[in-house]
Amino acid sequence: MKVTVVAGNPKPGSRTLDAATRLAEAVSGRAPDSVIDVITLGPGLLGWGDPDVAAAVKTVAGSDLVVFASPTFKATYTGVLKLFLDQFATGDGLKDVVAVPLMLGAGPGHALAPDLLLKPVLVELGATTPAPGLYLIDSTYTEDTRIADYTRRWAPALKAVLA
Amino acid sequence: MKVTVVAGNPKPGSRTLDAATRLAEAVSGRAPDSVIDVITLGPGLLGWGDPDVAAAVKTVAGSDLVVFASPTFKATYTGVLKLFLDQFATGDGLKDVVAVPLMLGAGPGHALAPDLLLKPVLVELGATTPAPGLYLIDSTYTEDTRIADYTRRWAPALKAVLA
Amino acid sequence: MKVTVVAGNPKPGSRTLDAATRLAEAVSGRAPDSVIDVITLGPGLLGWGDPDVAAAVKTVAGSDLVVFASPTFKATYTGVLKLFLDQFATGDGLKDVVAVPLMLGAGPGHALAPDLLLKPVLVELGATTPAPGLYLIDSTYTEDTRIADYTRRWAPALKAVLA
Amino acid sequence: MKVTVVAGNPKPGSRTLDAATRLAEAVSGRAPDSVIDVITLGPGLLGWGDPDVAAAVKTVAGSDLVVFASPTFKATYTGVLKLFLDQFATGDGLKDVVAVPLMLGAGPGHALAPDLLLKPVLVELGATTPAPGLYLIDSTYTEDTRIADYTRRWAPALKAVLA
């Protein structure tokens, strides 16, 4: 099983990336094989055909389990993450990929965003999304039990599809 | 495996019900065990504690696979279907139920509704939803190949979670 | 100017109705001309052609400003409210009606629902919706300043369209 | 009155830009004062503090009427457009701006996206959005009557708020 983390925070090495890595580890039981910190791909994201971007897309498309993570900007996922998702083929760019939508916010008010806004983009790319999106508070996710609770509740469904 | 169909059309015996039954059969390989034509539950839907409504809720909550179907009214699912969904417990009313959102419309303009609007309600009730929502054109679904295409593409993921 | 309040709580005389009335008064500067407590319309909501339901629809369609209010059930508006909205004509059932979406919840987690879920239904009915949806906490709305803050910020845009 | 067009197509000089300009002209009765073809702002969009990006944000924030336009990528607006919107202040970055969401697609299936997905971002930025989003078919918008129909129906509400 190949596990990948994608983080769409405009700041590299963000808490978004950290939370996504923790979630991927919790759900899969091991460290991710690949980590895509989208912003580090640079200006090639703004066009088509950049080799580093293409390699990142290929890594994600060839993964079994991918956590797609974003901070909440303007009540939804970031432009940086969407730039990267726009590079995938519609309908089957994420075929046979089990995807978990993850968003972090400063407060609880945007908790509906992972399921109402981020998950539908992954579905449009053909991903399999058996579990709900997860929304974490960015100042407390390292201490609260939300990742553990989510894993207990949803790892079985994720693993069933991955098997 | 217990298979159930829920149809939220204000008219009993609707094409919504028929399409949902066909989808359930295509995905599961056999006739549904239970069919809930929501409108036939009558005025008990408007309150709490009606025994027939409670029995229907229990049937659905105890199913393994449920197709939740609605015609498109005002660009989303019907009030009749939502009345019935309002009877379930938040968070775990559909725990361990694999749910497939299905909507029918007169034209293609509302094709985003199953994933953007109906699926999130099922997720809120705790359902497992590995596959995308399906949107059918109500005048052609008996002749076009959409149910068959959907089944070929998504039955494996649905069955993996059901196993 | 004709001001109407529509509340879609399954319980008559609810806090939803109270909050909607307060919001309508704050925005318009006077008591509403009509109050539709949807659940009191009874089983006629489940079909078409009930005279009391038709009269309520006519009252709303003939209003200048309408607050459409719902408690949050399953992360969105209620089936009771949607039953009533299903009675309006698509496209122009709320033509020339300035509509304000209002939702109440026990906590802040569903704050996106008025704009992502309730407002689009009103838009589909042809309503004019210049202001954002408002989300109130049902245990504190009588004491906090959210209705006043909303009114200060958005009454000018609402009044401009109403003029 | 200051009228601005914002187009978020990764290709400069796109049909998205053309359609947005036509819509702005139809609604306001004159050519736009400013046109922001977002992709031409270049890599400065990926960070904060780029002077050209800041100037474009200031132009938009200081406009009275802005058409925000995007092609449909993965069933929603583009990453390029969202990158630009991420540069505005939450809550009041578009205060006193009347915003019109416009999306173009190859077919009718994504017609719900302007109201369900693009408009809520503009609302989060504080824009006033009295009219529905508009969805155009990219191969026919220069010949069909949708811009004219929309203008006839919605220019009065837009002008009322602009007055």
XYZ file of C-alpha atoms in Angstrom:
652
model
C 0.000 0.000 0.000
C 1.328 3.404 -1.028
C 0.372 6.300 1.241
C 0.720 9.950 0.213
C 0.069 13.278 1.869
C -0.826 16.413 -0.107
C -0.844 19.760 1.697
C -2.033 22.943 0.026
C -0.867 25.611 2.411
C 0.878 28.628 0.790
C 3.465 28.347 3.558
C 5.831 25.347 3.242
C 6.258 23.069 6.239
C 2.914 24.129 7.655
C 0.726 22.746 10.402
C -1.538 21.626 7.564
C 1.237 19.340 6.375
C 1.911 18.129 9.886
C -1.748 17.362 10.586
C -2.125 15.546 7.271
C 0.921 13.430 8.036
C -0.436 12.545 11.469
C -3.789 11.603 9.978
C -2.210 9.455 7.261
C -0.102 7.686 9.882
C -3.042 7.145 12.188
C -5.235 5.703 9.478
C -2.624 3.561 7.721
C -0.444 2.591 10.654
C 2.774 3.817 9.099
C 4.650 6.861 7.786
C 3.566 8.199 4.377
C 5.634 7.065 1.399
C 5.376 10.472 -0.231
C 4.705 13.985 0.930
C 3.667 16.687 -1.544
C 3.988 20.156 -0.037
C 2.252 21.777 -2.997
C 3.673 25.283 -2.647
C 7.220 23.977 -3.049
C 6.368 23.016 -6.641
C 6.495 26.733 -7.402
C 5.371 28.673 -10.495
C 5.030 25.536 -12.598
C 1.677 25.156 -10.854
C 0.355 28.116 -12.839
C 0.625 26.358 -16.212
C 0.689 22.909 -17.740
C 3.581 20.567 -18.432
C 6.009 21.385 -15.631
C 8.005 18.180 -14.981
C 8.042 18.480 -11.183
C 4.318 19.095 -11.091
C 3.764 16.170 -13.461
C 5.869 13.924 -11.245
C 3.870 14.947 -8.186
C 0.609 14.265 -10.011
C 1.891 10.846 -11.024
C 2.896 10.053 -7.443
C -0.548 10.954 -6.152
C -2.413 9.145 -8.938
C -0.338 6.029 -8.235
C -1.051 6.017 -4.509
C -3.546 3.841 -2.689
C -4.401 6.250 0.106
C -4.031 10.032 -0.051
C -4.834 12.654 2.547
C -5.644 15.958 0.796
C -5.211 18.773 3.294
C -5.825 22.488 3.266
C -6.125 25.340 5.706
C -9.451 27.166 5.498
C -9.142 30.316 3.412
C -12.312 32.312 2.743
C -14.425 29.486 4.156
C -13.049 26.856 1.782
C -9.822 25.147 0.621
C -6.946 27.207 -0.754
C -6.190 28.282 -4.279
C -2.839 26.551 -3.908
C -4.463 23.165 -3.354
C -6.961 23.716 -6.178
C -4.137 24.673 -8.567
C -2.655 21.245 -7.942
C -5.992 19.422 -8.233
C -6.612 21.223 -11.540
C -3.629 19.288 -12.932
C -5.420 15.927 -12.672
C -7.607 14.369 -15.357
C -11.329 14.854 -14.775
C -13.208 11.641 -14.030
C -10.277 9.312 -13.543
C -7.300 11.355 -12.377
C -7.765 9.816 -8.939
C -9.236 6.491 -10.068
C -8.478 3.735 -7.532
C -7.207 6.291 -5.038
C -8.848 6.302 -1.630
C -8.960 9.972 -0.648
C -9.451 11.613 2.729
C -10.351 15.327 2.766
C -8.810 17.258 5.662
C -9.190 20.927 6.513
C -7.865 22.990 9.398
C -9.337 26.220 10.688
C -8.857 28.697 13.496
C -12.366 28.063 14.816
C -15.288 25.665 14.415
C -17.401 27.787 12.071
C -16.174 26.215 8.855
C -16.533 22.590 9.898
C -18.849 21.795 6.989
C -16.239 22.745 4.379
C -14.454 19.375 4.009
C -17.633 17.516 3.042
C -19.488 20.272 1.224
C -16.571 21.758 -0.686
C -13.337 19.739 -0.734
C -14.700 16.213 -1.060
C -16.767 16.972 -4.202
C -13.600 18.008 -6.073
C -11.945 14.701 -5.175
C -15.089 12.839 -6.237
C -15.054 14.665 -9.576
C -11.512 13.357 -10.084
C -12.767 9.819 -9.558
C -11.456 9.244 -6.045
C -13.060 6.760 -3.678
C -14.114 8.592 -0.513
C -15.743 6.208 1.958
C -15.171 8.383 5.017
C -16.359 11.884 5.930
C -14.052 14.825 5.647
C -12.212 15.775 8.818
C -12.030 19.310 10.187
C -9.413 20.169 12.804
C -8.787 23.260 14.891
C -5.277 24.334 13.972
C -4.285 25.375 17.483
C -5.387 22.208 19.259
C -5.118 19.271 16.865
C -1.873 18.040 18.409
C -3.542 17.761 21.802
C -7.181 16.961 21.184
C -8.421 13.478 20.292
C -10.046 14.222 16.965
C -7.545 12.388 14.769
C -7.698 9.383 17.069
C -11.492 9.466 17.210
C -11.731 9.725 13.450
C -9.322 6.865 12.979
C -11.209 4.600 15.360
C -14.482 5.351 13.618
C -13.389 5.369 9.973
C -10.208 3.329 9.498
C -12.241 0.139 9.007
C -14.157 1.557 6.031
C -10.980 3.024 4.552
C -9.116 -0.256 4.973
C -11.985 -2.263 3.472
C -11.760 -0.274 0.266
C -7.974 -0.395 0.285
C -7.846 -4.174 0.666
C -26.719 -8.558 3.173
C -29.860 -6.475 3.617
C -30.669 -4.078 0.772
C -33.184 -1.248 1.093
C -34.538 1.423 -1.207
C -35.797 4.788 0.072
C -37.657 7.062 -2.337
C -38.682 10.585 -1.396
C -41.076 11.503 -4.179
C -44.366 13.137 -3.066
C -46.097 10.853 -5.563
C -46.230 7.153 -4.518
C -45.016 4.549 -6.989
C -42.882 7.100 -8.785
C -40.121 6.793 -11.348
C -37.830 7.801 -8.489
C -38.773 4.593 -6.711
C -38.365 2.574 -9.875
C -34.937 4.010 -10.653
C -33.778 3.454 -7.074
C -34.912 -0.145 -7.203
C -33.082 -0.705 -10.484
C -29.922 0.837 -9.059
C -30.105 -1.254 -5.892
C -30.554 -4.394 -7.975
C -27.736 -3.528 -10.330
C -25.298 -2.814 -7.523
C -26.248 -5.703 -5.227
C -27.237 -8.337 -7.793
C -30.649 -8.994 -6.292
C -34.022 -7.452 -5.464
C -34.150 -5.109 -2.454
C -35.329 -6.633 0.805
C -37.275 -3.517 1.737
C -38.743 -0.593 -0.130
C -39.671 2.605 1.701
C -41.876 4.850 -0.409
C -41.649 7.704 2.058
C -44.845 9.534 1.137
C -46.938 6.480 2.006
C -45.908 6.941 5.641
C -48.263 9.918 5.690
C -48.718 12.680 8.271
C -46.705 10.837 10.903
C -43.681 12.206 9.069
C -44.505 15.683 10.362
C -43.897 14.792 14.002
C -42.008 12.353 16.168
C -42.969 8.947 17.489
C -45.233 7.601 14.744
C -44.894 3.793 14.858
C -44.849 3.277 11.086
C -42.223 5.943 10.639
C -40.200 4.459 13.476
C -40.405 1.020 11.874
C -39.218 2.422 8.550
C -36.312 4.172 10.269
C -35.391 0.930 12.003
C -35.489 -0.967 8.710
C -33.178 1.517 7.052
C -30.799 1.748 10.006
C -30.543 -2.037 10.071
C -29.740 -2.357 6.372
C -26.325 -2.927 4.856
C -26.887 -1.071 1.585
C -29.433 1.684 1.048
C -30.195 3.713 -2.066
C -31.604 7.105 -1.037
C -33.463 8.563 -4.001
C -35.185 11.844 -4.713
C -36.467 13.782 -7.671
C -34.906 17.219 -8.034
C -37.166 19.899 -6.596
C -35.852 23.454 -6.522
C -32.383 22.244 -7.494
C -32.079 19.826 -4.564
C -33.731 16.816 -2.902
C -37.351 16.960 -1.766
C -38.802 18.048 1.516
C -40.458 14.634 1.723
C -37.103 12.849 1.712
C -35.615 15.303 4.208
C -38.596 14.831 6.554
C -37.711 11.156 6.702
C -33.973 11.770 7.119
C -34.761 14.190 9.966
C -36.086 11.178 11.893
C -32.637 9.547 12.186
C -30.131 10.152 14.959
C -27.401 12.626 14.062
C -23.944 11.090 13.828
C -24.873 7.436 13.987
C -28.399 7.042 12.651
C -26.883 5.446 9.545
C -23.804 3.933 11.187
C -22.611 0.853 9.295
C -25.002 1.612 6.451
C -23.469 1.937 3.000
C -25.488 4.679 1.328
C -25.855 5.591 -2.340
C -27.338 9.027 -3.124
C -29.515 9.065 -6.249
C -31.337 11.991 -7.813
C -33.440 12.263 -10.956
C -34.091 15.401 -12.929
C -35.768 16.512 -16.127
C -32.509 17.875 -17.527
C -28.775 17.773 -16.847
C -28.464 21.142 -15.101
C -28.722 19.810 -11.568
C -26.225 16.986 -11.910
C -24.082 18.318 -9.059
C -26.902 18.010 -6.522
C -26.368 14.394 -5.384
C -22.763 15.001 -4.286
C -23.038 18.624 -3.163
C -26.390 18.422 -1.399
C -27.789 14.941 -0.755
C -24.620 13.060 0.149
C -23.610 15.476 2.950
C -26.890 14.764 4.793
C -26.198 11.029 4.658
C -22.640 11.639 5.857
C -23.971 13.691 8.770
C -26.059 10.666 9.751
C -22.924 8.533 9.831
C -23.404 6.627 6.583
C -20.479 5.186 4.644
C -20.524 6.631 1.137
C -17.638 5.250 -0.924
C -19.197 6.023 -4.313
C -20.263 9.283 -5.948
C -23.880 10.262 -6.105
C -25.709 9.309 -9.276
C -27.860 11.699 -11.280
C -30.303 10.325 -13.838
C -32.512 11.965 -16.438
C -36.029 10.902 -15.529
C -37.210 10.453 -19.114
C -34.327 8.287 -20.302
C -32.958 6.289 -17.367
C -34.749 3.110 -18.442
C -33.012 3.217 -21.808
C -29.658 4.883 -21.284
C -26.656 3.077 -19.815
C -26.018 5.254 -16.812
C -27.067 2.766 -14.134
C -25.013 0.055 -15.835
C -21.997 2.354 -16.238
C -22.220 3.432 -12.616
C -22.484 -0.143 -11.433
C -19.474 -1.285 -13.461
C -17.408 1.592 -12.104
C -18.524 1.668 -8.474
C -19.894 -1.727 -7.416
C -16.396 -2.924 -6.448
C -15.897 -0.102 -3.937
C -19.412 -0.552 -2.565
C -18.925 -4.296 -2.209
C -15.538 -3.882 -0.549
C -17.115 -1.831 2.238
C -20.083 -4.189 2.477
C -17.922 -7.288 2.818
C -43.665 47.253 2.231
C -45.020 43.833 3.238
C -42.825 41.859 5.637
C -43.280 38.141 6.267
C -41.614 35.563 8.479
C -41.472 31.866 7.558
C -40.292 29.385 10.198
C -39.736 25.724 9.401
C -39.401 24.186 12.839
C -41.408 20.975 13.423
C -42.377 22.468 16.789
C -44.875 25.364 16.584
C -44.046 28.590 18.398
C -40.344 27.776 18.320
C -37.239 29.818 19.001
C -36.722 29.658 15.243
C -39.926 31.621 14.787
C -38.949 34.054 17.522
C -35.506 34.674 16.070
C -36.915 35.148 12.586
C -39.419 37.666 13.886
C -36.683 39.565 15.704
C -34.541 39.634 12.573
C -37.418 40.803 10.383
C -38.182 43.575 12.863
C -34.560 44.620 13.147
C -34.074 44.803 9.404
C -37.401 46.407 8.468
C -37.997 48.567 11.536
C -41.438 47.164 12.243
C -43.412 44.049 13.130
C -43.956 41.505 10.341
C -47.287 41.696 8.519
C -47.532 37.917 8.311
C -46.054 35.004 10.177
C -46.066 31.528 8.638
C -45.305 28.854 11.231
C -45.052 26.135 8.593
C -45.800 23.133 10.784
C -49.226 24.543 11.680
C -50.254 24.079 8.051
C -50.373 20.367 8.798
C -50.702 17.367 6.467
C -51.680 19.514 3.487
C -47.942 20.173 3.168
C -47.464 16.598 1.987
C -49.467 17.059 -1.214
C -50.572 19.742 -3.627
C -53.646 21.941 -3.649
C -54.370 22.402 0.045
C -56.097 25.794 0.374
C -54.310 26.850 3.570
C -50.938 25.963 2.095
C -51.843 27.795 -1.113
C -52.846 30.869 0.881
C -49.544 30.804 2.758
C -47.621 30.487 -0.503
C -49.549 33.441 -1.910
C -48.804 35.530 1.166
C -45.100 34.832 0.895
C -44.963 35.354 -2.869
C -46.725 38.684 -2.443
C -44.352 39.950 0.233
C -41.509 42.389 -0.262
C -39.200 41.063 2.441
C -39.246 37.524 3.826
C -37.063 35.917 6.479
C -36.872 32.162 5.846
C -35.805 30.470 9.051
C -34.933 26.940 10.063
C -33.248 25.112 12.889
C -30.261 23.034 11.797
C -31.242 19.386 11.381
C -28.610 16.994 10.016
C -26.334 19.921 9.149
C -28.910 21.676 6.968
C -32.441 23.141 6.964
C -35.426 21.027 7.956
C -37.657 18.844 5.852
C -40.581 20.887 7.127
C -39.201 24.092 5.605
C -38.308 22.336 2.341
C -41.820 20.871 2.087
C -43.141 24.415 2.083
C -40.540 25.708 -0.374
C -41.399 22.805 -2.699
C -44.840 24.389 -3.100
C -43.473 27.448 -4.915
C -42.972 27.740 -8.671
C -39.385 27.144 -9.785
C -37.712 30.206 -11.219
C -40.239 32.849 -10.272
C -42.096 31.620 -7.190
C -40.202 34.230 -5.178
C -39.756 36.795 -7.959
C -39.482 40.324 -6.549
C -39.184 38.941 -3.027
C -36.123 39.982 -1.049
C -35.223 36.905 0.981
C -33.031 36.533 4.058
C -31.886 32.994 4.971
C -31.670 32.377 8.715
C -30.592 29.223 10.515
C -30.191 28.443 14.197
C -27.988 25.777 15.679
C -26.848 24.495 19.038
C -23.202 25.203 18.228
C -21.085 27.043 15.685
C -20.134 24.072 13.522
C -22.880 24.490 10.949
C -22.408 28.199 10.349
C -21.845 27.679 6.624
C -25.270 26.123 6.092
C -27.329 29.284 5.454
C -25.176 30.390 2.504
C -24.163 27.003 1.127
C -27.482 25.207 1.522
C -30.527 27.363 2.293
C -29.801 30.411 0.141
C -29.421 28.398 -3.104
C -32.986 27.075 -2.748
C -34.317 30.622 -2.405
C -32.237 31.689 -5.410
C -33.691 28.807 -7.439
C -37.140 30.177 -6.633
C -36.122 33.539 -8.057
C -35.664 35.451 -4.816
C -33.367 38.444 -4.552
C -30.783 37.754 -1.849
C -28.393 40.702 -1.487
C -27.242 39.804 2.026
C -25.448 36.775 3.442
C -27.323 34.158 5.349
C -27.348 34.565 9.128
C -26.528 31.759 11.553
C -27.489 32.131 15.208
C -26.753 30.049 18.277
C -30.159 29.051 19.591
C -29.255 29.396 23.266
C -27.748 32.896 23.039
C -29.393 34.811 20.201
C -31.615 36.790 22.556
C -28.576 38.097 24.395
C -25.745 38.277 21.898
C -25.424 41.080 19.349
C -25.513 39.066 16.167
C -28.921 40.236 14.925
C -27.960 43.834 15.652
C -24.564 43.439 13.997
C -26.117 41.838 10.938
C -28.722 44.565 10.691
C -26.158 47.340 10.922
C -24.049 45.737 8.228
C -26.723 44.514 5.803
C -29.918 46.546 6.222
C -28.678 49.173 3.726
C -28.273 46.617 0.934
C -31.618 45.024 1.755
C -33.356 48.395 1.804
C -31.741 49.455 -1.459
C -33.286 46.492 -3.238
C -36.606 46.974 -1.461
C -36.899 50.633 -2.430
C -19.590 53.849 -10.920
C -16.438 51.800 -11.324
C -16.852 48.483 -13.157
C -14.234 45.721 -13.078
C -13.894 42.297 -14.635
C -11.876 39.500 -13.018
C -11.178 36.364 -15.041
C -9.508 33.320 -13.523
C -8.648 31.246 -16.578
C -5.084 29.821 -16.653
C -4.954 30.910 -20.299
C -4.710 34.698 -20.829
C -7.154 36.371 -23.177
C -9.662 33.555 -22.688
C -13.323 33.191 -23.566
C -13.886 33.470 -19.816
C -12.513 37.006 -19.964
C -14.552 37.792 -23.054
C -17.782 36.499 -21.526
C -17.158 38.384 -18.289
C -16.575 41.587 -20.208
C -19.787 41.099 -22.167
C -21.725 40.472 -18.992
C -20.258 43.526 -17.255
C -21.139 45.670 -20.261
C -24.645 44.275 -20.508
C -25.386 44.845 -16.846
C -23.731 48.264 -16.456
C -24.332 49.703 -19.909
C -20.696 50.515 -20.555
C -17.207 49.082 -20.959
C -15.437 47.977 -17.781
C -13.007 50.443 -16.239
C -10.569 47.685 -15.307
C -9.904 44.165 -16.479
C -7.926 41.754 -14.314
C -6.788 38.713 -16.282
C -5.547 36.952 -13.159
C -3.020 34.627 -14.770
C -1.051 37.584 -16.156
C -0.181 38.539 -12.573
C 2.186 35.569 -12.589
C 4.062 33.854 -9.762
C 3.383 36.706 -7.329
C -0.016 35.058 -6.891
C 1.649 32.207 -5.008
C 2.773 34.374 -2.101
C 1.922 37.579 -0.301
C 3.064 41.136 -0.921
C 3.615 41.195 -4.681
C 3.010 44.815 -5.773
C 1.132 43.963 -8.970
C -1.130 41.562 -7.148
C -1.692 44.147 -4.415
C -2.595 46.757 -7.031
C -5.084 44.388 -8.644
C -6.649 43.630 -5.264
C -6.934 47.359 -4.582
C -8.596 47.949 -7.945
C -11.164 45.259 -7.302
C -11.821 46.313 -3.706
C -12.356 49.877 -4.891
C -14.851 48.942 -7.594
C -18.614 49.245 -7.398
C -19.499 46.317 -9.638
C -17.258 43.322 -10.314
C -17.890 40.256 -12.458
C -15.855 37.329 -11.103
C -15.487 34.753 -13.845
C -14.028 31.285 -14.097
C -14.116 28.321 -16.410
C -15.347 25.131 -14.735
C -12.428 22.931 -13.692
C -13.224 19.766 -11.740
C -16.827 20.879 -11.304
C -15.933 24.193 -9.666
C -13.984 27.451 -10.182
C -10.259 27.363 -10.929
C -7.308 27.391 -8.597
C -6.103 30.484 -10.427
C -9.210 32.455 -9.469
C -9.094 31.190 -5.883
C -5.420 32.178 -5.569
C -6.464 35.730 -6.341
C -9.481 35.665 -4.005
C -7.213 34.356 -1.238
C -5.413 37.714 -1.373
C -8.441 39.648 -0.081
C -9.263 40.305 3.568
C -11.849 37.928 5.022
C -15.132 39.597 5.918
C -14.584 42.981 4.325
C -12.171 42.542 1.422
C -15.112 43.063 -0.932
C -17.158 45.338 1.337
C -19.394 47.649 -0.714
C -18.589 45.709 -3.877
C -21.542 44.324 -5.812
C -20.306 40.996 -7.151
C -21.639 38.803 -9.947
C -20.410 35.184 -10.082
C -19.968 33.859 -13.622
C -18.833 30.411 -14.718
C -18.455 28.847 -18.144
C -18.537 25.163 -18.937
C -18.489 22.834 -21.911
C -21.887 21.387 -21.010
C -24.849 22.057 -18.726
C -23.968 19.579 -15.973
C -22.196 22.049 -13.727
C -24.812 24.768 -13.808
C -25.203 24.757 -10.027
C -21.560 25.681 -9.424
C -21.831 29.498 -9.553
C -24.396 29.652 -6.739
C -23.290 26.664 -4.678
C -19.531 27.164 -4.913
C -18.324 30.510 -6.293
C -20.848 32.869 -4.725
C -20.171 31.706 -1.128
C -16.506 32.718 -1.463
C -17.525 36.207 -2.562
C -20.011 36.387 0.312
C -17.274 35.386 2.758
C -15.253 38.350 1.487
C -18.154 40.663 2.289
C -19.462 41.237 -1.235
C -23.067 42.158 -1.917
C -24.567 39.578 -4.272
C -28.210 40.389 -5.042
C -28.368 38.326 -8.234
C -27.906 34.613 -8.899
C -24.716 33.318 -10.386
C -24.703 32.910 -14.158
C -23.546 29.761 -15.948
C -22.764 29.924 -19.666
C -21.906 27.261 -22.229
C -18.509 28.252 -23.544
C -19.204 27.293 -27.146
C -22.498 29.162 -27.507
C -22.492 32.180 -25.203
C -21.749 34.597 -28.025
C -24.850 33.453 -29.882
C -27.374 32.406 -27.279
C -29.471 34.896 -25.317
C -28.415 33.985 -21.813
C -26.455 37.167 -21.045
C -29.298 39.272 -22.407
C -31.905 37.264 -20.474
C -29.906 37.526 -17.269
C -29.464 41.251 -17.730
C -33.150 41.854 -18.323
C -34.039 39.861 -15.239
C -31.338 40.967 -12.811
C -29.951 44.390 -13.808
C -32.666 46.165 -11.787
C -31.642 44.470 -8.533
C -27.951 45.049 -9.247
C -28.563 48.711 -10.066
C -30.700 49.209 -6.967
C -27.824 48.156 -4.751
C -25.320 50.162 -6.786
C -27.339 53.385 -6.585
